CSV table of C-alpha atoms and ligand atoms in Angstrom, one decimal:
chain,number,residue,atom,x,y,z
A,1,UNK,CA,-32.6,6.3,4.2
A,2,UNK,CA,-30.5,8.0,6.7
A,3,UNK,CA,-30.5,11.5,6.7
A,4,UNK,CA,-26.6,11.8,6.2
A,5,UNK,CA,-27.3,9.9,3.0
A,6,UNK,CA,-27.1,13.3,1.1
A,7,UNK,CA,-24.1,14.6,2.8
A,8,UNK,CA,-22.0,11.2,2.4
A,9,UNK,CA,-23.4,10.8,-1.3
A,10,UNK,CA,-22.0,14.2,-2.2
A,11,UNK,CA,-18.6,13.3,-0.6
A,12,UNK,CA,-18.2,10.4,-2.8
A,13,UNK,CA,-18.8,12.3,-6.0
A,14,UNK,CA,-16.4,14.7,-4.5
A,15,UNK,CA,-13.8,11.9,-4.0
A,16,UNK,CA,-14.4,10.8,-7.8
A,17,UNK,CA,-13.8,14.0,-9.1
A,18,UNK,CA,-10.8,14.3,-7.3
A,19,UNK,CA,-9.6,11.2,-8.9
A,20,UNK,CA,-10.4,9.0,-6.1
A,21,UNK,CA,-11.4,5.2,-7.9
A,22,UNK,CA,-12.8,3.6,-5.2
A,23,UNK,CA,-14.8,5.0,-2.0
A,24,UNK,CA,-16.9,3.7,0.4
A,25,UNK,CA,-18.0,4.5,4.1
A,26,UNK,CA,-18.1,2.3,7.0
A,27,UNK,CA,-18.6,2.8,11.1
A,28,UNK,CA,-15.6,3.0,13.5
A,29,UNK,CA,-15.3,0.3,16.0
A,30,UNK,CA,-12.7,-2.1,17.5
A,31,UNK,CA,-10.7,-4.4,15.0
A,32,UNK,CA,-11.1,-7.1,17.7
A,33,UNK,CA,-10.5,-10.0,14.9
A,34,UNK,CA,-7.9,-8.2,12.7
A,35,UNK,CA,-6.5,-6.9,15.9
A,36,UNK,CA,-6.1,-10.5,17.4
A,37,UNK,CA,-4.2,-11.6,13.7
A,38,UNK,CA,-1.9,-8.5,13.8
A,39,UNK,CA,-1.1,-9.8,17.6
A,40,UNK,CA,-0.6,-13.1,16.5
A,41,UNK,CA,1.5,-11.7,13.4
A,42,UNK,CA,3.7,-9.6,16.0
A,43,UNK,CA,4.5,-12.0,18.2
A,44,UNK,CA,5.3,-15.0,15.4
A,45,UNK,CA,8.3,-12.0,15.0
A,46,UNK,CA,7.0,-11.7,10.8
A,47,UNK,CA,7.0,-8.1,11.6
A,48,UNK,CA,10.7,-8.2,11.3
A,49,UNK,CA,12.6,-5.0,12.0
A,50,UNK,CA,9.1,-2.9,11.7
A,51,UNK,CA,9.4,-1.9,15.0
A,52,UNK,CA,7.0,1.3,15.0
A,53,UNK,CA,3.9,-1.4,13.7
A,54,UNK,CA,4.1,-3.1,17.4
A,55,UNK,CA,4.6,0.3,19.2
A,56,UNK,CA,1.3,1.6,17.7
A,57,UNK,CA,-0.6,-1.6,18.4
A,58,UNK,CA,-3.2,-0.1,20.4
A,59,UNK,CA,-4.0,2.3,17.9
A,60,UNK,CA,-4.1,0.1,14.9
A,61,UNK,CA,-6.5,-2.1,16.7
A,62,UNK,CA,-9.0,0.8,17.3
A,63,UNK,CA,-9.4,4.1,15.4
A,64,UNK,CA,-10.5,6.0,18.6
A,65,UNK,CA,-7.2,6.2,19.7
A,66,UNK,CA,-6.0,7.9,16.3
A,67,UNK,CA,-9.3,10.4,16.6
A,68,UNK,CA,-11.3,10.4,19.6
A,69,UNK,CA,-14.8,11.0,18.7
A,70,UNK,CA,-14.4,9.4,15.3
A,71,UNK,CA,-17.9,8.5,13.5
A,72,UNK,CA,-17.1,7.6,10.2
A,73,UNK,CA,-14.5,6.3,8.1
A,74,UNK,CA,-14.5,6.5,4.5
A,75,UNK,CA,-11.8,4.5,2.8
A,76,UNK,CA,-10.9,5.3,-0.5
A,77,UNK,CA,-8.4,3.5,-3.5
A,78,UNK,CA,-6.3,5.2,-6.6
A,79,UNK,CA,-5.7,2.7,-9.3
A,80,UNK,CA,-1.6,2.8,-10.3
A,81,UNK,CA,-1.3,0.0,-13.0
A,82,UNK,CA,0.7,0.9,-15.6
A,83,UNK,CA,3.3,-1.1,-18.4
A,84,UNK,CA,6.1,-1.6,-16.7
A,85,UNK,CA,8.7,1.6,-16.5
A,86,UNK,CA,11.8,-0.9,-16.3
A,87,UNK,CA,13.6,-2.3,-18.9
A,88,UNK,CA,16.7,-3.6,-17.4
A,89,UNK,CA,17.5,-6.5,-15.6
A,90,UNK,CA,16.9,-4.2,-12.2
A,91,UNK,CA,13.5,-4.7,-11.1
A,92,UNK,CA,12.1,-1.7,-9.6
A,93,UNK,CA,7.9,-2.3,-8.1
A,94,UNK,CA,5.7,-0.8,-9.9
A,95,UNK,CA,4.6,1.5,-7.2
A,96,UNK,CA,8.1,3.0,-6.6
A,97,UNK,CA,8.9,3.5,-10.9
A,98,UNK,CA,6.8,7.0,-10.9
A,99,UNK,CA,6.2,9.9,-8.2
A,100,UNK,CA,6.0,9.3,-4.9
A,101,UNK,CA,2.2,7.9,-4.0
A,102,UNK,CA,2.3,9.5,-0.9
A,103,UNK,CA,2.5,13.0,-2.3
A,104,UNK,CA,-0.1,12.3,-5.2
A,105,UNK,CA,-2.8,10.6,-2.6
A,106,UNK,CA,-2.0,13.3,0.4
A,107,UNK,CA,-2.8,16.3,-2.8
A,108,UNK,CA,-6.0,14.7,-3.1
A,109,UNK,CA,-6.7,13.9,0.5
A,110,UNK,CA,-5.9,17.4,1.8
A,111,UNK,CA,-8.8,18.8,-0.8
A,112,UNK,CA,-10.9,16.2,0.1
A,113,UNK,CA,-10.3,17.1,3.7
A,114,UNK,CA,-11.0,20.7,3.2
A,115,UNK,CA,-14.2,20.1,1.2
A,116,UNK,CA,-15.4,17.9,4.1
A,117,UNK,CA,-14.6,20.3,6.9
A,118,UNK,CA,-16.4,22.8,4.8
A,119,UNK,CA,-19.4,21.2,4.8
A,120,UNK,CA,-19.3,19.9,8.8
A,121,UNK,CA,-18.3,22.8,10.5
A,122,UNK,CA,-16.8,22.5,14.2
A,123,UNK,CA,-16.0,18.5,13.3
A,124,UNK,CA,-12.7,17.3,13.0
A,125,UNK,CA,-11.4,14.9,10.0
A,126,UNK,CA,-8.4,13.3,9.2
A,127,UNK,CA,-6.7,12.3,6.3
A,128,UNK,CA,-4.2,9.2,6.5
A,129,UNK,CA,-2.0,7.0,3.8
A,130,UNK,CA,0.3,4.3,4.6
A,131,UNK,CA,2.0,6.2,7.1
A,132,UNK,CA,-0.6,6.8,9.5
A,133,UNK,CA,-1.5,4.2,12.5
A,134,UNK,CA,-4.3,2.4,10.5
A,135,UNK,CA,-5.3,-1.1,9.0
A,136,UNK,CA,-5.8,0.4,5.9
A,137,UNK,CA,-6.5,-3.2,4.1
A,138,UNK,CA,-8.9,-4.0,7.1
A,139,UNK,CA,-10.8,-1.1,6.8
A,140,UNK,CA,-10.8,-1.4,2.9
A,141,UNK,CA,-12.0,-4.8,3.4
A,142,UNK,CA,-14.8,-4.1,5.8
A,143,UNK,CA,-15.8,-1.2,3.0
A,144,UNK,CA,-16.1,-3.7,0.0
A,145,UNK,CA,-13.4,-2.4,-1.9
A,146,UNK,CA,-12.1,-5.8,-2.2
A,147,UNK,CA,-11.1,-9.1,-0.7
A,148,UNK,CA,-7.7,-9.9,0.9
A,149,UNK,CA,-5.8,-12.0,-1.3
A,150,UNK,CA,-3.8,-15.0,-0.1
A,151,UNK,CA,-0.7,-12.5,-0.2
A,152,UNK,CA,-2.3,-10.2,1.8
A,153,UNK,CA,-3.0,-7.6,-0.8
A,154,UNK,CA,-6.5,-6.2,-1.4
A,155,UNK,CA,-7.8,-7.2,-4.9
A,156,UNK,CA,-10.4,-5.2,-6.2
A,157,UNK,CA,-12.7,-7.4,-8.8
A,158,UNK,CA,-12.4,-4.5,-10.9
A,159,UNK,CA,-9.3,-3.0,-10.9
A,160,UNK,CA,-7.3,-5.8,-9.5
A,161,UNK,CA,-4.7,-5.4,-6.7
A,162,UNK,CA,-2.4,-2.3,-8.6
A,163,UNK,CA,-4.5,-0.1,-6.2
A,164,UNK,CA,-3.2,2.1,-3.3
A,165,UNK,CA,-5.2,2.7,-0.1
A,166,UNK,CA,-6.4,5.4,1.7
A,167,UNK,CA,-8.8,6.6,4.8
A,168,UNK,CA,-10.3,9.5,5.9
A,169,UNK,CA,-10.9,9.6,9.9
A,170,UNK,CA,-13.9,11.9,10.9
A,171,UNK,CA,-16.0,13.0,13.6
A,172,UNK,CA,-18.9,14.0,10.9
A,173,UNK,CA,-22.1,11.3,11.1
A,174,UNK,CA,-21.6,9.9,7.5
A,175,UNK,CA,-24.0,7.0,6.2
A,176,UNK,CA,-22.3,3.6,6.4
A,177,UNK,CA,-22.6,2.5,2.7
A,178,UNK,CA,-19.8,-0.4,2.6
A,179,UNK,CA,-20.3,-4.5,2.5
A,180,UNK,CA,-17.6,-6.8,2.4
A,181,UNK,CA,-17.0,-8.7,-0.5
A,182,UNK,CA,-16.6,-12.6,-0.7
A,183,UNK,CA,-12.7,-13.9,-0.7
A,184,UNK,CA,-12.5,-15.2,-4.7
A,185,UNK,CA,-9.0,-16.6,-4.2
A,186,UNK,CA,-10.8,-20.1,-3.9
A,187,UNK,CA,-8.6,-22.8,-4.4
A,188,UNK,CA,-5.9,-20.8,-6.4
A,189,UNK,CA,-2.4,-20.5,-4.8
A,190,UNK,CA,-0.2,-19.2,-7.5
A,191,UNK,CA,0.9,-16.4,-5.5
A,192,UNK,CA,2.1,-18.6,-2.8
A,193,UNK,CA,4.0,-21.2,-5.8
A,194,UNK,CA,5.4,-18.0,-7.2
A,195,UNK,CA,6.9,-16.0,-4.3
A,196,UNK,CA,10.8,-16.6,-5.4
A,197,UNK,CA,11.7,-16.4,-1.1
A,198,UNK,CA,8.5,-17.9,0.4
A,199,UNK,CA,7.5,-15.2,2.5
A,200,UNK,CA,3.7,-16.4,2.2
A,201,UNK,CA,4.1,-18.7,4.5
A,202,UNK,CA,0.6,-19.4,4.7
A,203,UNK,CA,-2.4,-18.5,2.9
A,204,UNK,CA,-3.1,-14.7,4.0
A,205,UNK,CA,0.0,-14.8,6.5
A,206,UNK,CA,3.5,-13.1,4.8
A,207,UNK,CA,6.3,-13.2,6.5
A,208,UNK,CA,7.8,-9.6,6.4
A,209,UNK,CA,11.2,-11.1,7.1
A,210,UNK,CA,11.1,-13.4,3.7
A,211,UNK,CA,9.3,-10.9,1.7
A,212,UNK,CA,11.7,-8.8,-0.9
A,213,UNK,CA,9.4,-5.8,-0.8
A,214,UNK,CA,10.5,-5.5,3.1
A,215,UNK,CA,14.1,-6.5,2.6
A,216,UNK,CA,14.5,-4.0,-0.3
A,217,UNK,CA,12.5,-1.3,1.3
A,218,UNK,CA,12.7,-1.5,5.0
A,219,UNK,CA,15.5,-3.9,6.3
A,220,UNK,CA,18.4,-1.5,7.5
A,221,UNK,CA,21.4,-3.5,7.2
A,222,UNK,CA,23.0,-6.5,5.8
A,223,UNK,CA,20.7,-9.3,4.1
A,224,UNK,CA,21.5,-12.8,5.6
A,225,UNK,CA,23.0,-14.2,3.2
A,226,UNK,CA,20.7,-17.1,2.6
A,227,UNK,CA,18.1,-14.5,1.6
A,228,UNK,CA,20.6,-13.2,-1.0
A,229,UNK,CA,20.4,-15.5,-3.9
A,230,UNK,CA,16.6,-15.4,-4.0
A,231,UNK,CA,16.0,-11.7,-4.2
A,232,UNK,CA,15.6,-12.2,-8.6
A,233,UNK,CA,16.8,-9.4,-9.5
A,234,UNK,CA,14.3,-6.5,-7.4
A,235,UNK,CA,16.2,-3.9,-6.3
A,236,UNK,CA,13.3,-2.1,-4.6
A,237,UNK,CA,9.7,-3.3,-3.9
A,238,UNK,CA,8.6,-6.7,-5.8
A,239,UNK,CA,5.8,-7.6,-7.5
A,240,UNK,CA,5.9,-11.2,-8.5
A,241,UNK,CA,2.8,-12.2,-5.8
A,242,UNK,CA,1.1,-9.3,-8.1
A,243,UNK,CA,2.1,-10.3,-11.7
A,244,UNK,CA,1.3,-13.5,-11.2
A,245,UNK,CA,-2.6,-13.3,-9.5
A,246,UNK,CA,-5.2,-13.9,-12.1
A,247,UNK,CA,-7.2,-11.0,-10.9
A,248,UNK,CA,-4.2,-8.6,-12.6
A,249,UNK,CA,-4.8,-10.1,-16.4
A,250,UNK,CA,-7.1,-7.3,-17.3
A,251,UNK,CA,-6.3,-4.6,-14.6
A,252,UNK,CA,-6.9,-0.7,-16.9
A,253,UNK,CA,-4.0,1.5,-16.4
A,254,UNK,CA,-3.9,4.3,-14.1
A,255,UNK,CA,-5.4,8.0,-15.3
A,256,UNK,CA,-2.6,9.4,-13.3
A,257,UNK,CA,0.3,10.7,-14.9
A,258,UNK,CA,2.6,11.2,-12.0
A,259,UNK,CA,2.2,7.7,-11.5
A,260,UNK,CA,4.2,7.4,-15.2
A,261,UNK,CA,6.5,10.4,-14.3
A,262,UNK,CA,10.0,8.3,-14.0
A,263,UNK,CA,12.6,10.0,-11.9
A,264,UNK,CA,14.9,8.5,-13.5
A,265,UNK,CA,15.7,6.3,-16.5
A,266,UNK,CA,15.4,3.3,-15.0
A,267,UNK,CA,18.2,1.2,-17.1
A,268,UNK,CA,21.0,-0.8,-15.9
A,269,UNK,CA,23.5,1.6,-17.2
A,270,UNK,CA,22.2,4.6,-15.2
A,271,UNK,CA,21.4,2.3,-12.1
A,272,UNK,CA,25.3,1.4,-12.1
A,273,UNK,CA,26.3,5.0,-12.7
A,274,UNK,CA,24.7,6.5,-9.6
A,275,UNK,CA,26.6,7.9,-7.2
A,276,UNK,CA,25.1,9.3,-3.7
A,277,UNK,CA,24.6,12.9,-4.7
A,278,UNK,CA,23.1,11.9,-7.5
A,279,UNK,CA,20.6,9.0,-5.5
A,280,UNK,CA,19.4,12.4,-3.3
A,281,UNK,CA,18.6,14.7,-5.7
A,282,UNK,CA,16.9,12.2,-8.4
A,283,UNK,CA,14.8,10.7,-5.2
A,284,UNK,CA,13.4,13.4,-3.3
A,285,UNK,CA,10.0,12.9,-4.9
A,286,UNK,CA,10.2,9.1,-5.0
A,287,UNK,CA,9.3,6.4,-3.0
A,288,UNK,CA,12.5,4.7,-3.5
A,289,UNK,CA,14.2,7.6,-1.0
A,290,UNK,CA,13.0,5.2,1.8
A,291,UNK,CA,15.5,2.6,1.1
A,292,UNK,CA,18.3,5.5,1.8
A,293,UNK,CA,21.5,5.2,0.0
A,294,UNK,CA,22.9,2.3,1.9
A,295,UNK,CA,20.1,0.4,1.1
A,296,UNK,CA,19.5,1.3,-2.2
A,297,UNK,CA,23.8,0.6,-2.6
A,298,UNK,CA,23.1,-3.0,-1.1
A,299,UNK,CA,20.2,-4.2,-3.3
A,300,UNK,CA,22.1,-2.7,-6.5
A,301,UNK,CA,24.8,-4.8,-5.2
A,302,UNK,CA,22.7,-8.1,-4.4
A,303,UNK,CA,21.3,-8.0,-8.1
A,304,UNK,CA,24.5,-7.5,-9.8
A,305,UNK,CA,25.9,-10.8,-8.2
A,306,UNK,CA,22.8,-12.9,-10.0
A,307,UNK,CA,23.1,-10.7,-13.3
B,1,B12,C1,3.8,-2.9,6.9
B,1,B12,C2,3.5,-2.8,5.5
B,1,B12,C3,4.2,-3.6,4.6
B,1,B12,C4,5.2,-4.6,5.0
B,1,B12,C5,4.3,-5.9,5.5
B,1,B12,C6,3.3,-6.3,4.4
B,1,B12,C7,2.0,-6.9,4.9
B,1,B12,N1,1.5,-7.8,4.1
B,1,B12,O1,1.5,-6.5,5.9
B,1,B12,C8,6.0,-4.9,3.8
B,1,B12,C9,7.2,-3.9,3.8
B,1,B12,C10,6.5,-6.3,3.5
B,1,B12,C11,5.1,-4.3,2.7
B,1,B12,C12,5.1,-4.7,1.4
B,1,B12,C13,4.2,-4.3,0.4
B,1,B12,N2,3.3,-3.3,0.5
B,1,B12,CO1,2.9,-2.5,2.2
B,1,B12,N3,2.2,-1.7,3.8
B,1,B12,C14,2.4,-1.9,5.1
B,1,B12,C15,1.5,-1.1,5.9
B,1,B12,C16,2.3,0.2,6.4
B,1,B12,C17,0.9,-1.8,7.2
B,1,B12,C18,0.3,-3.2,6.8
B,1,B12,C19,0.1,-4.0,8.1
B,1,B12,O2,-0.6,-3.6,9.0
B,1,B12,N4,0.7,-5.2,8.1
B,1,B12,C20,0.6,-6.1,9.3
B,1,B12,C21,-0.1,-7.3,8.9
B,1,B12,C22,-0.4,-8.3,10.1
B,1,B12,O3,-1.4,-6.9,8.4
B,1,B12,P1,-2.2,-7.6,7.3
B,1,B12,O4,-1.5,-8.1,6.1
B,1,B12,O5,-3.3,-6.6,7.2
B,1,B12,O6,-2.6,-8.9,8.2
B,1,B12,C23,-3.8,-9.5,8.0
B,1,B12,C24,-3.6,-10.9,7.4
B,1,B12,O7,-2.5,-11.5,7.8
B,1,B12,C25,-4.9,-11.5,7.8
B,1,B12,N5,-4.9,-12.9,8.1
B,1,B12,C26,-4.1,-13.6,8.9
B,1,B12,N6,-4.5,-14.8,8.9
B,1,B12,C27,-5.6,-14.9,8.1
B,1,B12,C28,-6.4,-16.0,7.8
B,1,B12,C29,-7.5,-15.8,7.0
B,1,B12,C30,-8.3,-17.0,6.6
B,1,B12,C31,-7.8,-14.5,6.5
B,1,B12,C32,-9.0,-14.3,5.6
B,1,B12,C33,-7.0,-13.4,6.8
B,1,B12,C34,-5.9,-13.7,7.6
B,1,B12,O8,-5.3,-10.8,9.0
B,1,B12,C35,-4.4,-9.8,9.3
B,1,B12,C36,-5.3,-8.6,9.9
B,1,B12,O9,-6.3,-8.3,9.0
B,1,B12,C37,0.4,-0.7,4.9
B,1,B12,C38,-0.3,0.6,5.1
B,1,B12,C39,-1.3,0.7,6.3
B,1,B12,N7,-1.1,1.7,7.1
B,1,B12,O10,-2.1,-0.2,6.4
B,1,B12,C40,1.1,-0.8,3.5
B,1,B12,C41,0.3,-1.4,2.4
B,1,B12,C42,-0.4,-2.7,2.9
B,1,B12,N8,1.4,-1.8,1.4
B,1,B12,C43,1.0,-1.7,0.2
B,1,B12,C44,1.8,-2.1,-0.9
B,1,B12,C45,1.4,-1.6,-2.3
B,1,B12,C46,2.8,-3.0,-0.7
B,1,B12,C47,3.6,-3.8,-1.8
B,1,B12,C48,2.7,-4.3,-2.9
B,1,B12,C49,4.7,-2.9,-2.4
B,1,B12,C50,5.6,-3.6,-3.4
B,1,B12,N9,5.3,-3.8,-4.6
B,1,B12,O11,6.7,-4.0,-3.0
B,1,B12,C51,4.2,-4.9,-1.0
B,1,B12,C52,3.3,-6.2,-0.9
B,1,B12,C53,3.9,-7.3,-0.2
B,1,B12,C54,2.8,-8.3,0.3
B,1,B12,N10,2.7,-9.5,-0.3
B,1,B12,O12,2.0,-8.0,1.1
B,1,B12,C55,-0.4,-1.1,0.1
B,1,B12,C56,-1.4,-2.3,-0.3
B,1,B12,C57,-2.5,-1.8,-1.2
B,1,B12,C58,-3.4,-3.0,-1.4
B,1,B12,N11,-4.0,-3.1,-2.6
B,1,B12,O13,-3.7,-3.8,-0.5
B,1,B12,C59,-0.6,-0.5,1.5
B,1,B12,C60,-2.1,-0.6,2.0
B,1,B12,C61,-0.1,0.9,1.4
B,1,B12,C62,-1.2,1.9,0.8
B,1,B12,N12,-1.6,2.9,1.5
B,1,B12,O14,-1.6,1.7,-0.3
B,1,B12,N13,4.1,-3.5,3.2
B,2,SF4,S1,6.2,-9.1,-2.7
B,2,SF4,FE1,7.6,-10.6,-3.6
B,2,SF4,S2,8.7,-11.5,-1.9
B,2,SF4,FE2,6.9,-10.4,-1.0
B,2,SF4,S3,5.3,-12.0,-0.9
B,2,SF4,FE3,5.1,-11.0,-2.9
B,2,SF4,S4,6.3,-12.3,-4.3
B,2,SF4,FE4,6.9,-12.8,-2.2
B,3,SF4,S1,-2.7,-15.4,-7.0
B,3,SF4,FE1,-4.6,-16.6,-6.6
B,3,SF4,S2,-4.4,-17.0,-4.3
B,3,SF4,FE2,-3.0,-15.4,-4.8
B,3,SF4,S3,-4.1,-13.5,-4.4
B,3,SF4,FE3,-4.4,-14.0,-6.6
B,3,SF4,S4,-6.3,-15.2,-6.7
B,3,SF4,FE4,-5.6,-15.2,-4.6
């Protein structure tokens, strides 16, 4: 047994308590395979408008550049399954129907943080969710916390794919306590059948350029018009890849009530009634802000014309 077994078994019940589902640690080191498919990913142009992934290459690929000295890297997951908040012919992700995962994981992050840096004096940790220059799937991978799917989400056997991802970057020694966990996509591919705009494009390889969540989310400007007609309906986010993955059919809903906490009623009468004002001051604690009003204006607009 190492002798940071104590210290690293302590943080995980700490990481529980604070709501945390999944955590596991696993050593720093150069994503030299993951690194070489991100390459690959960048220069086949799936990347799409997503200009910042390509500029922080260097630092995706290898954690040392995000926290020099970094020992450890504990990688947790918060389960957000929940009935669907939707209930007209909008489709809103299931991520984006409640508040904002970034402020709910960050809350739990930053007390997770402290309770670490109380207990390692004089070493330096630090906290990151989506935003932050890291392979959070790798790393979650590596950790055990699931398997990629063949749409490039992690799946938990557990708790399915409705998880989000977090990791904790720290110069503390922690014990390494993760394994990865056999792919059990085997020979299914009903993700890839039921993508409505093929943006799986191969088993494990999504082309952000195809894929709704991105157009809906992160593509700043017109649609091509080709695109248009297949969007089904999702005017932020899309979760078909999800619905349809047999790992989902029993996934337990989320203990997390923000997660249920609507902004907004999300119905196709107060969809069409929003105006600009009204899209900043219901959003300012959602994920949907990220679209921005033109965006948001567009999709609204793309989905009415297949109603
Ligand atoms: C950019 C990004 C997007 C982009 C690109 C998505 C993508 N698949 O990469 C867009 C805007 C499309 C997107 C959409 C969504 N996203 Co997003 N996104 C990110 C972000 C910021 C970076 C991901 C990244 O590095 N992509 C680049 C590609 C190259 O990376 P990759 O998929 O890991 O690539 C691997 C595979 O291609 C694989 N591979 C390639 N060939 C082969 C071959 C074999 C045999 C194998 C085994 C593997 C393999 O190797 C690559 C390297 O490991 C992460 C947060 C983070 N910091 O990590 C969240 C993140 C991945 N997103 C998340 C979510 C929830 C979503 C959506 C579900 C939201 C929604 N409902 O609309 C969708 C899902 C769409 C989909 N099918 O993937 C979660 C996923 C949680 C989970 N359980 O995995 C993350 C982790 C955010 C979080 N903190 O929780 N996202
Ligand atoms: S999120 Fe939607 S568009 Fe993107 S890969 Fe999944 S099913 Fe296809
Ligand atoms: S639908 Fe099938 S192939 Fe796709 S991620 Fe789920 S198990 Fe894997």
């Amino acid at each position: 047994m190492s002798p940071f077994h104590d210290l690293t078994r302590r943080l995980e019940e700490e990481a529980r308590r604070l709501g945390f589902d999944l955590v596991r640690v696993v050593k720093p080191e150069r994503l030299a395979e993951e690194g070489a498919r991100l390459c690959e990913w960048l220069g086949r142009g799936h990347v799409g408008q997503m200009g910042w992934l390509a500029r922080t290459f260097e630092k995706r690929a290898d954690p040392s550049r995000v926290l020099s000295g970094v020992r450890a890297i504990v990688c947790l997951a918060v389960n957000y399954h929940h009935e669907d908040l939707c209930k007209g012919a909008y489709r809103v992700s299931k991520y984006a129907q409640g508040e904002d995962y970034h402020r709910v994981l960050s809350d739990r992050l930053e007390r997770l943080t402290g309770w670490l840096e109380r207990e390692t004096p004089g070493e330096r940790t630090l906290a990151c969710v989506d935003t932050g220059p890291i392979m959070e799937k790798a790393w979650a991978q590596r950790a055990g916390l699931g398997w990629m799917g063949k749409h490039t989400i992690l799946i938990n056997p557990e708790l399915g794919s409705w998880v989000f991802l977090a990791v904790l970057l720290t110069t503390a020694e922690l014990e390494a306590d993760g394994e990865p966990l056999a792919d059990q996509c085997r020979t299914c591919t009903l993700c890839i059948e039921a993508c409505p705009s093929g943006a799986i494009v191969e088993p494990y390889v999504l082309d952000a350029r195809k894929c709704i969540s991105y157009l809906t989310i992160e593509h700043r400007g017109p649609v091509a018009p080709a695109m248009e007609p297949l969007m089904d309906g999702w005017i932020f986010g899309c979760d078909v890849c999800q619905e349809v993955c047999p790992w989902n059919r029993n996934a337990p809903t989320t203990g997390e009530s923000r997660f249920l906490e609507a902004p907004i009623e999300w119905s196709d009468e107060k969809l069409d009634s929003l105006t600009e004002h009204d899209f900043t001051q219901i959003f300012g604690r959602s994920a949907v802000r990220r679209a921005r009003w033109e965006g948001f204006q567009r999709d609204l607009r793309i989905a009415r014309a297949l109603r």
